CSV table of C-alpha atoms and ligand atoms in Angstrom, one decimal:
chain,number,residue,atom,x,y,z
A,462,MET,CA,7.1,-16.8,-24.0
A,463,VAL,CA,8.9,-13.5,-23.5
A,464,MET,CA,6.8,-10.6,-24.7
A,465,ILE,CA,8.9,-7.6,-23.8
A,466,LYS,CA,12.6,-7.6,-23.1
A,467,VAL,CA,14.2,-4.5,-21.8
A,468,ASP,CA,17.9,-5.0,-22.3
A,469,GLY,CA,20.5,-2.8,-20.6
A,470,VAL,CA,18.6,0.4,-21.2
A,471,PHE,CA,20.2,3.8,-20.4
A,472,PHE,CA,18.3,7.1,-20.9
A,473,SER,CA,19.3,10.7,-20.2
A,474,TYR,CA,17.4,13.9,-20.4
A,475,ASP,CA,20.2,16.3,-21.3
A,476,SER,CA,22.8,15.5,-18.7
A,477,HIS,CA,20.4,13.9,-16.2
A,478,GLU,CA,20.5,10.1,-16.3
A,479,ALA,CA,16.9,8.9,-15.8
A,480,LEU,CA,17.5,5.2,-16.5
A,481,SER,CA,20.7,3.3,-15.7
A,482,ASN,CA,21.2,-0.1,-17.1
A,483,VAL,CA,17.6,-1.3,-16.8
A,484,SER,CA,17.0,-4.9,-17.8
A,485,PHE,CA,14.0,-7.2,-17.2
A,486,GLU,CA,11.6,-9.4,-19.1
A,487,VAL,CA,7.9,-9.6,-19.2
A,488,GLU,CA,6.2,-12.9,-20.1
A,489,GLN,CA,3.1,-13.0,-22.3
A,490,GLY,CA,-0.1,-12.5,-20.3
A,491,GLU,CA,1.7,-11.2,-17.2
A,492,PHE,CA,0.2,-8.5,-14.9
A,493,ILE,CA,3.1,-6.4,-13.7
A,494,GLY,CA,3.1,-3.3,-11.5
A,495,VAL,CA,5.9,-0.7,-11.5
A,496,ILE,CA,6.4,1.2,-8.2
A,497,GLY,CA,8.9,3.6,-6.8
A,498,PRO,CA,9.3,7.2,-5.4
A,499,ASN,CA,8.7,10.3,-7.5
A,500,GLY,CA,11.5,10.8,-10.0
A,501,ALA,CA,12.5,7.1,-9.9
A,502,GLY,CA,12.3,6.9,-13.7
A,503,LYS,CA,9.0,5.0,-13.9
A,504,SER,CA,7.3,7.2,-16.5
A,505,THR,CA,10.6,7.4,-18.5
A,506,LEU,CA,10.7,3.6,-18.5
A,507,LEU,CA,7.2,3.4,-20.0
A,508,ARG,CA,8.0,6.1,-22.6
A,509,VAL,CA,11.1,4.2,-23.7
A,510,MET,CA,9.2,0.9,-23.8
A,511,SER,CA,6.5,2.5,-26.1
A,512,LYS,CA,9.2,4.1,-28.4
A,513,ILE,CA,8.2,7.7,-27.4
A,514,LEU,CA,11.8,8.1,-26.2
A,515,ARG,CA,14.9,6.5,-27.7
A,516,PRO,CA,17.4,4.9,-25.3
A,517,ARG,CA,20.9,6.2,-25.3
A,518,SER,CA,22.0,2.6,-25.3
A,519,GLY,CA,20.4,-0.8,-24.8
A,520,ALA,CA,17.2,-1.9,-26.5
A,521,VAL,CA,13.6,-2.8,-26.0
A,522,LEU,CA,12.6,-6.0,-27.8
A,523,LEU,CA,9.0,-6.9,-28.7
A,524,SER,CA,8.7,-10.6,-29.3
A,525,ASP,CA,12.5,-10.6,-30.0
A,526,VAL,CA,12.3,-7.6,-32.4
A,527,ASP,CA,14.0,-4.3,-31.5
A,528,ILE,CA,11.4,-1.6,-31.5
A,529,GLN,CA,13.9,0.9,-32.9
A,530,GLY,CA,13.6,-1.1,-36.2
A,531,MET,CA,9.8,-0.9,-36.1
A,532,SER,CA,7.6,1.9,-37.3
A,533,GLU,CA,5.6,3.8,-34.7
A,534,ARG,CA,2.5,2.4,-36.3
A,535,SER,CA,3.7,-1.2,-36.0
A,536,VAL,CA,4.6,-0.6,-32.3
A,537,ALA,CA,1.1,0.9,-31.7
A,538,LYS,CA,-0.5,-2.1,-33.1
A,539,GLU,CA,1.3,-4.3,-30.6
A,540,MET,CA,1.2,-2.0,-27.6
A,541,GLY,CA,-1.4,0.5,-26.3
A,542,PHE,CA,-0.1,3.2,-24.0
A,543,VAL,CA,-2.3,5.1,-21.6
A,544,ALA,CA,-0.1,8.1,-20.5
A,545,GLN,CA,-0.6,10.2,-17.4
A,546,ASP,CA,-1.4,13.5,-19.1
A,547,ASN,CA,-3.7,13.4,-22.0
A,548,THR,CA,-4.3,16.9,-23.1
A,549,ILE,CA,-4.7,16.2,-26.9
A,550,THR,CA,-8.3,15.0,-26.5
A,551,PHE,CA,-9.7,18.3,-25.6
A,552,GLY,CA,-13.0,19.1,-27.3
A,553,PHE,CA,-13.7,15.6,-28.7
A,554,LYS,CA,-16.6,13.3,-28.1
A,555,VAL,CA,-15.9,10.1,-26.2
A,556,ARG,CA,-16.8,8.1,-29.4
A,557,ASP,CA,-14.2,10.0,-31.5
A,558,VAL,CA,-11.5,9.7,-28.8
A,559,VAL,CA,-12.0,5.9,-28.8
A,560,LEU,CA,-12.0,5.7,-32.6
A,561,MET,CA,-8.6,7.5,-32.6
A,562,GLY,CA,-7.2,4.1,-31.5
A,563,ARG,CA,-7.7,2.9,-35.0
A,564,ASN,CA,-5.2,5.4,-36.5
A,565,PRO,CA,-2.3,3.0,-36.5
A,566,HIS,CA,-4.3,0.7,-38.7
A,567,LEU,CA,-5.5,3.3,-41.2
A,568,GLY,CA,-3.7,4.6,-44.3
A,569,ARG,CA,-2.9,8.3,-44.4
A,570,LEU,CA,-6.1,9.1,-46.4
A,571,ASP,CA,-8.4,6.3,-45.2
A,572,SER,CA,-11.4,7.0,-43.1
A,573,GLU,CA,-12.7,4.5,-40.6
A,574,SER,CA,-14.5,1.5,-42.0
A,575,ILE,CA,-17.5,-0.2,-40.5
A,576,GLN,CA,-15.1,-2.7,-39.1
A,577,ASP,CA,-13.1,0.0,-37.3
A,578,ILE,CA,-16.3,1.5,-35.8
A,579,LYS,CA,-17.3,-2.0,-34.7
A,580,ILE,CA,-14.0,-2.5,-32.9
A,581,ALA,CA,-14.3,0.9,-31.2
A,582,GLU,CA,-17.8,0.1,-30.0
A,583,GLU,CA,-16.6,-3.3,-28.6
A,584,SER,CA,-13.9,-1.5,-26.7
A,585,MET,CA,-16.4,0.9,-25.2
A,586,ALA,CA,-18.7,-1.9,-24.2
A,587,ARG,CA,-15.8,-3.8,-22.6
A,588,THR,CA,-14.7,-0.8,-20.5
A,589,GLY,CA,-18.3,0.2,-19.7
A,590,VAL,CA,-18.4,3.6,-21.4
A,591,SER,CA,-20.8,3.0,-24.3
A,592,HIS,CA,-23.4,5.2,-22.6
A,593,LEU,CA,-21.0,8.1,-22.7
A,594,ALA,CA,-20.3,7.9,-26.4
A,595,GLU,CA,-21.9,11.2,-27.3
A,596,ARG,CA,-20.5,13.1,-24.3
A,597,LEU,CA,-17.5,15.4,-24.5
A,598,ILE,CA,-14.3,13.8,-23.0
A,599,THR,CA,-13.9,17.0,-20.9
A,600,GLU,CA,-17.3,16.4,-19.4
A,601,VAL,CA,-16.9,12.9,-17.8
A,602,SER,CA,-15.6,12.0,-14.4
A,603,GLY,CA,-12.0,11.1,-13.7
A,604,GLY,CA,-12.8,7.4,-13.5
A,605,GLU,CA,-14.8,7.5,-16.7
A,606,ARG,CA,-12.1,9.4,-18.5
A,607,GLN,CA,-9.6,6.8,-17.5
A,608,ARG,CA,-11.9,4.0,-18.9
A,609,VAL,CA,-12.3,6.0,-22.1
A,610,LEU,CA,-8.5,6.2,-22.5
A,611,ILE,CA,-8.2,2.5,-21.9
A,612,ALA,CA,-11.0,1.9,-24.5
A,613,ARG,CA,-8.9,4.0,-27.0
A,614,ALA,CA,-5.8,1.9,-26.3
A,615,LEU,CA,-7.8,-1.3,-26.7
A,616,THR,CA,-9.1,-0.1,-30.1
A,617,GLN,CA,-5.5,-0.4,-31.3
A,618,THR,CA,-6.1,-4.1,-30.7
A,619,PRO,CA,-2.8,-4.5,-29.0
A,620,ARG,CA,-1.3,-7.5,-27.1
A,621,ILE,CA,0.3,-5.3,-24.5
A,622,LEU,CA,-1.1,-2.4,-22.4
A,623,LEU,CA,1.2,0.1,-20.7
A,624,LEU,CA,-0.4,2.5,-18.2
A,625,ASP,CA,1.1,5.4,-16.3
A,626,GLU,CA,-0.6,5.7,-12.9
A,627,PRO,CA,-4.2,4.9,-14.2
A,628,THR,CA,-5.6,5.3,-10.7
A,629,LEU,CA,-4.1,8.6,-9.8
A,630,HIS,CA,-6.5,11.2,-8.4
A,631,LEU,CA,-9.4,8.7,-8.4
A,632,ASP,CA,-11.6,7.9,-5.4
A,633,ILE,CA,-11.2,4.5,-3.9
A,634,SER,CA,-14.2,2.9,-5.7
A,635,SER,CA,-13.0,4.2,-9.1
A,636,GLN,CA,-9.5,2.9,-8.3
A,637,LEU,CA,-10.9,-0.6,-7.7
A,638,GLU,CA,-13.1,-0.3,-10.8
A,639,ILE,CA,-10.0,0.4,-13.0
A,640,MET,CA,-8.0,-2.4,-11.3
A,641,ASP,CA,-10.9,-4.9,-11.8
A,642,LEU,CA,-11.2,-3.8,-15.4
A,643,LEU,CA,-7.5,-4.2,-16.1
A,644,LYS,CA,-7.5,-7.6,-14.4
A,645,ARG,CA,-10.5,-8.7,-16.6
A,646,LEU,CA,-8.8,-7.5,-19.8
A,647,ASN,CA,-5.7,-9.4,-18.7
A,648,ALA,CA,-7.8,-12.6,-18.3
A,649,GLU,CA,-10.3,-12.3,-21.2
A,650,LEU,CA,-8.1,-10.8,-23.9
A,651,LYS,CA,-4.8,-12.4,-22.6
A,652,LEU,CA,-3.5,-8.8,-22.6
A,653,THR,CA,-0.1,-8.3,-21.1
A,654,VAL,CA,-0.4,-5.4,-18.6
A,655,VAL,CA,2.4,-3.3,-17.3
A,656,SER,CA,1.3,-0.4,-15.2
A,657,ILE,CA,2.7,2.2,-12.8
A,658,TYR,CA,1.0,2.5,-9.4
A,659,HIS,CA,1.5,4.9,-6.5
A,660,ASP,CA,-0.4,2.7,-4.0
A,661,PHE,CA,1.6,-0.3,-2.7
A,662,ASN,CA,-1.4,-2.1,-1.4
A,663,LEU,CA,-3.5,-1.8,-4.6
A,664,ALA,CA,-0.5,-3.0,-6.5
A,665,ALA,CA,0.2,-5.9,-4.1
A,666,ARG,CA,-3.4,-7.0,-4.3
A,667,TYR,CA,-3.7,-7.2,-8.1
A,668,CYS,CA,-0.2,-7.7,-9.5
A,669,GLU,CA,1.6,-11.0,-10.0
A,670,ARG,CA,5.0,-9.3,-10.0
A,671,LEU,CA,6.2,-5.9,-8.9
A,672,LEU,CA,9.1,-3.9,-10.3
A,673,LEU,CA,10.5,-1.5,-7.7
A,674,MET,CA,12.5,1.4,-9.1
A,675,ASN,CA,14.7,4.0,-7.5
A,676,LYS,CA,17.0,6.6,-9.0
A,677,GLY,CA,16.8,5.1,-12.5
A,678,ARG,CA,17.6,1.6,-11.4
A,679,ILE,CA,15.7,-1.6,-10.6
A,680,GLU,CA,15.8,-2.1,-6.9
A,681,ALA,CA,13.8,-5.3,-6.8
A,682,LEU,CA,11.6,-7.4,-9.1
A,683,GLY,CA,9.5,-10.3,-7.9
A,684,THR,CA,6.3,-11.2,-6.2
A,685,PRO,CA,4.7,-8.5,-4.0
A,686,ARG,CA,5.7,-10.4,-0.9
A,687,ASN,CA,9.4,-10.4,-2.0
A,688,VAL,CA,9.4,-6.8,-3.2
A,689,LEU,CA,7.4,-5.0,-0.6
A,690,THR,CA,9.7,-6.0,2.3
A,691,GLU,CA,10.4,-3.7,5.3
A,692,ASP,CA,14.0,-3.5,4.2
A,693,ASN,CA,13.3,-2.5,0.6
A,694,LEU,CA,10.8,0.1,1.6
A,695,ARG,CA,13.0,1.6,4.2
A,696,ARG,CA,15.9,1.8,1.8
A,697,VAL,CA,13.9,3.2,-1.2
A,698,PHE,CA,11.3,5.4,0.5
A,699,GLY,CA,13.0,6.0,3.8
A,700,ILE,CA,9.9,4.9,5.8
A,701,ASP,CA,9.4,2.3,8.5
A,702,VAL,CA,6.6,-0.1,7.6
A,703,HIS,CA,5.1,-3.3,8.8
A,704,THR,CA,4.0,-5.7,6.1
A,705,TYR,CA,1.5,-8.4,6.8
A,706,TYR,CA,-0.7,-10.9,5.1
A,707,ASN,CA,-4.4,-10.1,4.6
A,708,PRO,CA,-6.4,-13.3,4.3
A,709,LEU,CA,-9.4,-11.4,3.0
A,710,THR,CA,-7.7,-10.3,-0.2
A,711,ASP,CA,-5.1,-13.1,-0.1
A,712,SER,CA,-2.3,-10.5,-0.5
A,713,ILE,CA,0.2,-8.8,1.7
A,714,TYR,CA,-0.3,-5.3,2.7
A,715,VAL,CA,1.9,-2.5,4.0
A,716,VAL,CA,1.1,-0.4,7.1
A,717,PRO,CA,3.4,2.6,7.2
A,718,LEU,CA,4.4,3.2,10.8
A,719,GLN,CA,5.8,6.7,10.7
A,720,ASN,CA,8.5,8.8,9.2
A,721,SER,CA,11.9,7.5,10.4
A,722,ASN,CA,13.1,11.0,11.3
A,723,TRP,CA,10.2,11.7,13.5
A,724,LYS,CA,10.5,8.4,15.2
A,725,GLY,CA,14.1,9.3,16.3
A,726,PHE,CA,12.7,12.0,18.5
A,727,LYS,CA,11.4,9.5,21.1
A,728,ARG,CA,13.4,6.5,20.1
A,729,GLY,CA,14.2,4.3,23.0
A,730,ARG,CA,11.5,5.8,25.3
A,731,LYS,CA,9.3,2.9,26.2
A,732,ILE,CA,5.7,2.6,27.2
A,733,HIS,CA,4.1,-0.7,28.1
A,734,VAL,CA,0.4,-1.4,27.4
A,735,ILE,CA,-1.8,-3.8,29.3
A,736,CYS,CA,-5.0,-4.4,27.3
A,737,GLY,CA,-7.2,-7.1,25.7
A,738,GLY,CA,-10.4,-7.7,23.8
A,739,GLY,CA,-10.0,-4.7,21.4
A,740,SER,CA,-9.6,-2.1,24.2
A,741,GLY,CA,-6.0,-1.3,23.3
A,742,GLY,CA,-6.1,-0.7,19.5
A,743,GLN,CA,-6.6,3.0,19.5
A,744,LEU,CA,-4.1,3.6,22.3
A,745,MET,CA,-1.4,1.5,20.7
A,746,HIS,CA,-1.9,3.4,17.4
A,747,ARG,CA,-1.7,6.8,19.1
A,748,LEU,CA,1.5,5.7,21.0
A,749,VAL,CA,3.2,4.4,17.9
A,750,ASP,CA,2.2,7.5,15.9
A,751,GLY,CA,3.6,9.6,18.8
A,752,GLY,CA,7.0,7.9,18.3
A,753,TRP,CA,7.1,5.8,21.5
A,754,ASP,CA,8.6,2.4,21.6
A,755,VAL,CA,5.6,0.4,22.7
A,756,THR,CA,5.4,-3.1,24.2
A,757,VAL,CA,2.2,-5.0,25.0
A,758,GLY,CA,1.2,-8.0,27.1
A,759,VAL,CA,0.2,-10.4,28.1
A,760,LEU,CA,-2.2,-11.0,25.3
A,761,ASN,CA,-3.7,-14.2,24.0
A,762,LEU,CA,-3.1,-15.2,20.5
A,763,LEU,CA,-6.3,-14.5,18.4
A,764,ASP,CA,-7.2,-11.5,20.7
A,765,THR,CA,-8.2,-8.5,18.6
A,766,ASP,CA,-5.5,-6.5,20.4
A,767,TYR,CA,-2.9,-9.1,19.4
A,768,GLU,CA,-3.8,-8.5,15.8
A,769,ALA,CA,-3.7,-4.8,16.2
A,770,ALA,CA,-0.3,-4.9,17.9
A,771,LYS,CA,1.1,-7.2,15.2
A,772,ALA,CA,-0.1,-4.8,12.5
A,773,LEU,CA,1.7,-2.0,14.2
A,774,GLY,CA,4.9,-4.0,14.6
A,775,ILE,CA,4.7,-3.8,18.4
A,776,PRO,CA,6.6,-6.6,20.4
A,777,ILE,CA,4.0,-8.7,22.2
A,778,VAL,CA,4.3,-11.0,25.2
A,779,SER,CA,1.7,-13.6,24.2
A,780,GLU,CA,-0.1,-16.7,25.6
A,781,ALA,CA,-1.8,-19.5,23.8
A,782,PRO,CA,-5.5,-18.8,22.8
A,783,PHE,CA,-7.9,-19.1,25.7
A,784,SER,CA,-5.2,-20.2,28.1
A,785,PRO,CA,-4.5,-18.5,31.5
A,786,ILE,CA,-1.4,-16.4,31.7
A,787,THR,CA,1.6,-18.6,32.7
A,788,GLU,CA,4.3,-17.6,35.1
A,789,GLU,CA,6.7,-17.5,32.3
A,790,ALA,CA,4.7,-15.0,30.2
A,791,HIS,CA,4.1,-13.0,33.3
A,792,ASP,CA,7.8,-12.8,34.1
A,793,GLN,CA,8.5,-11.7,30.5
A,794,ASN,CA,5.9,-9.1,30.8
A,795,LEU,CA,7.4,-7.8,34.1
A,796,LYS,CA,10.7,-7.4,32.3
A,797,ASN,CA,9.1,-5.2,29.7
A,798,ILE,CA,7.4,-3.2,32.4
A,799,ARG,CA,10.6,-2.6,34.4
A,800,GLU,CA,12.2,-1.2,31.2
A,801,SER,CA,9.3,1.2,30.6
A,802,GLU,CA,8.7,4.8,31.6
A,803,ALA,CA,5.0,4.2,32.0
A,804,VAL,CA,2.4,1.5,32.0
A,805,ILE,CA,-1.1,2.1,30.6
A,806,VAL,CA,-3.8,-0.3,31.6
A,807,THR,CA,-6.9,-0.1,29.4
A,808,ASP,CA,-10.5,-1.0,30.4
A,809,PHE,CA,-10.2,-4.6,29.3
A,810,PRO,CA,-12.5,-7.4,30.6
A,811,VAL,CA,-10.7,-9.1,33.5
A,812,GLY,CA,-11.3,-12.8,34.1
A,813,CYS,CA,-9.4,-15.5,36.0
A,814,GLY,CA,-7.3,-16.2,32.9
A,815,ASN,CA,-5.8,-12.7,32.7
A,816,ILE,CA,-6.0,-11.3,36.2
A,817,LEU,CA,-2.3,-11.7,36.5
A,818,ASN,CA,-2.0,-8.6,34.2
A,819,LEU,CA,-3.4,-6.6,37.2
A,820,GLU,CA,-0.7,-8.2,39.4
A,821,ALA,CA,1.8,-6.9,36.7
A,822,ALA,CA,0.4,-3.4,37.1
A,823,LYS,CA,0.9,-3.7,40.8
A,824,LYS,CA,4.5,-4.7,40.3
A,825,ALA,CA,4.9,-1.6,38.1
A,826,LEU,CA,3.7,0.7,40.8
A,827,GLU,CA,5.9,-1.1,43.4
A,828,SER,CA,9.0,-0.4,41.2
A,829,GLY,CA,8.0,3.2,40.8
A,830,VAL,CA,6.8,3.0,37.2
A,831,LEU,CA,4.1,5.6,36.4
A,832,THR,CA,0.9,3.5,36.0
A,833,ILE,CA,-2.3,4.9,34.3
A,834,LEU,CA,-5.6,3.2,34.5
A,835,ILE,CA,-8.1,4.0,31.7
A,836,GLY,CA,-11.8,3.8,32.7
A,837,ALA,CA,-11.1,2.3,36.2
A,838,ASP,CA,-14.7,3.3,37.2
A,839,SER,CA,-16.2,0.7,34.8
A,840,ILE,CA,-14.5,-2.2,36.5
A,841,LEU,CA,-17.6,-3.6,38.0
A,842,SER,CA,-19.2,-4.2,34.6
A,843,ARG,CA,-16.1,-6.0,33.3
A,844,ASP,CA,-15.1,-8.0,36.4
A,845,TYR,CA,-15.5,-11.6,35.5
A,846,ALA,CA,-13.2,-12.7,38.3
A,847,LYS,CA,-15.9,-12.7,41.0
A,848,GLY,CA,-15.0,-9.3,42.4
A,849,GLU,CA,-11.3,-9.9,42.6
A,850,ALA,CA,-10.6,-7.6,39.7
A,851,THR,CA,-12.6,-4.8,41.3
A,852,GLN,CA,-10.6,-5.3,44.5
A,853,ARG,CA,-7.3,-5.1,42.7
A,854,ILE,CA,-8.2,-2.0,40.7
A,855,LYS,CA,-9.1,-0.3,44.0
A,856,GLU,CA,-5.8,-1.3,45.4
A,857,LEU,CA,-3.9,0.0,42.4
A,858,LEU,CA,-5.6,3.4,42.8
A,859,ASP,CA,-4.8,3.4,46.5
A,860,MET,CA,-1.1,2.7,45.6
A,861,GLY,CA,-1.0,5.9,43.4
A,862,ALA,CA,-2.2,4.7,39.9
A,863,VAL,CA,-3.4,7.7,37.9
A,864,HIS,CA,-6.9,7.5,36.6
A,865,ALA,CA,-7.9,8.7,33.1
A,866,GLY,CA,-11.4,8.6,31.6
A,867,THR,CA,-10.3,8.3,28.0
A,868,VAL,CA,-7.3,7.3,25.8
A,869,GLN,CA,-6.9,11.0,25.1
A,870,GLU,CA,-6.8,11.9,28.7
A,871,ALA,CA,-4.4,9.1,29.5
A,872,LEU,CA,-1.9,10.3,26.8
A,873,TYR,CA,-2.2,13.9,28.0
A,874,LYS,CA,-1.6,13.0,31.7
A,875,MET,CA,1.2,10.6,30.8
A,876,GLU,CA,3.0,13.2,28.7
A,877,SER,CA,2.6,16.0,31.2
A,878,ILE,CA,3.8,13.8,34.1
A,879,LEU,CA,6.8,12.5,32.2
A,880,THR,CA,7.7,15.9,30.9
A,881,GLY,CA,7.4,17.4,34.3
A,882,GLU,CA,10.0,14.8,35.5
A,883,ASP,CA,12.5,15.6,32.7
B,966,ADP,P1,8.7,8.9,-12.1
B,966,ADP,O1,7.7,8.7,-13.2
B,966,ADP,O2,9.3,7.7,-11.5
B,966,ADP,O3,8.3,9.9,-11.1
B,966,ADP,P2,10.2,10.2,-14.3
B,966,ADP,O4,10.5,9.1,-15.2
B,966,ADP,O5,9.1,11.1,-14.6
B,966,ADP,O6,10.0,9.6,-12.8
B,966,ADP,O7,11.5,11.1,-14.1
B,966,ADP,C1,12.8,10.5,-13.8
B,966,ADP,C2,13.8,11.6,-13.7
B,966,ADP,O8,13.9,12.3,-15.0
B,966,ADP,C3,13.4,12.7,-12.7
B,966,ADP,O9,14.6,13.1,-12.0
B,966,ADP,C4,12.8,13.8,-13.5
B,966,ADP,O10,13.0,15.0,-12.9
B,966,ADP,C5,13.6,13.7,-14.8
B,966,ADP,N1,12.7,14.1,-16.0
B,966,ADP,C6,11.6,13.6,-16.3
B,966,ADP,N2,11.1,14.1,-17.4
B,966,ADP,C7,12.0,15.0,-17.8
B,966,ADP,C8,12.1,15.9,-18.9
B,966,ADP,N3,11.1,16.0,-19.9
B,966,ADP,N4,13.2,16.7,-19.0
B,966,ADP,C9,14.1,16.6,-18.1
B,966,ADP,N5,14.1,15.8,-17.0
B,966,ADP,C10,13.1,15.0,-16.9
B,967,MG,MG1,5.8,9.4,-13.4
């Protein structure tokens, strides 16, 4: 059943058009997140949906009834709105703030009945703020305040809850508390929840559908996986991201790479990383953050460094799990190496399966590519190739590989050598 229908809505503040032809439907019991850059029109949309603002044209229908034909009180009985700035509650006790939620149900001169008080108390219990009842609203924490405002909205006994950035300015544990609370209300009370979020990952983790807004229009509407695509986020936010599936939370998540403009600075300048077993994560992060085009290999699938590279969107030459490097993967790796300005070899454990990666480093030196070895002095302790790895590292150093004690030092030496050559 369609609960809310936003139908061709236009809205302008003076001459500035904040909503342009916005149409979408919300089904009963849905949990929807609204995202988009600052100024996209998200708050304006919620204000129009809750009848605070009147659209210039188009309509908002609540169960097929145009809200323009409904009184404010009738709308408030159907729909609770937790706005972003709530200054009107100054000086009130938590109990009184929550009880204000009964106002749409009371006659002009009525005072609250026992039934009204009971509903307010239920709301406080549901949102976990009963113990704060006698405190002043100005004297509770940000997370508690948000839960009190949700309790007030619940006291209206609505079927729909609209919230404008309920997790803004909260620490991470309070953010999760609010999200869990909303999800619980959605399940237990069959509340339809439409909320604005500024954090993609939080939204992706909890919402069934996301509405992506930009410049007063809907850019995308659908599952988090379909909305938070690399293309959409580049177009709307101007950022490069890598999105990937997190099996722990069963949701996708977004890793911002870096600002597109900043990346342009070193675009096309390639560095190849040889690593494994988690030794390359920090280095790859630093290189990507620094704007380099990074390649990595050869890595076995399931290797920690494989996962790290994938999360960073780095092209990987890979090999099947626990299999020795094949000639084919080795050749592909050499191709990346020949195209790079430098090769950085981390202090990874070397066994018979991956010793070909040290042969690749040798080929780099032979073709005149700057080659840096991190922690070469620890090779004895990670040589699982019966001394052959130790022999090969010595050979690399003799051939002119640069030694660095740490990732930091490797980056410093690489940048100064490459800049010196420019
Ligand atoms: P969001 O919540 O996505 O950041 P808003 O809905 O607050 O965006 O704003 C949309 C556009 O309308 C912005 O360009 C903003 O500057 C403008 N705007 C918002 N509120 C007002 C207002 N009260 N008067 C004039 N312009 C406004
Ligand atoms: Mg806003």
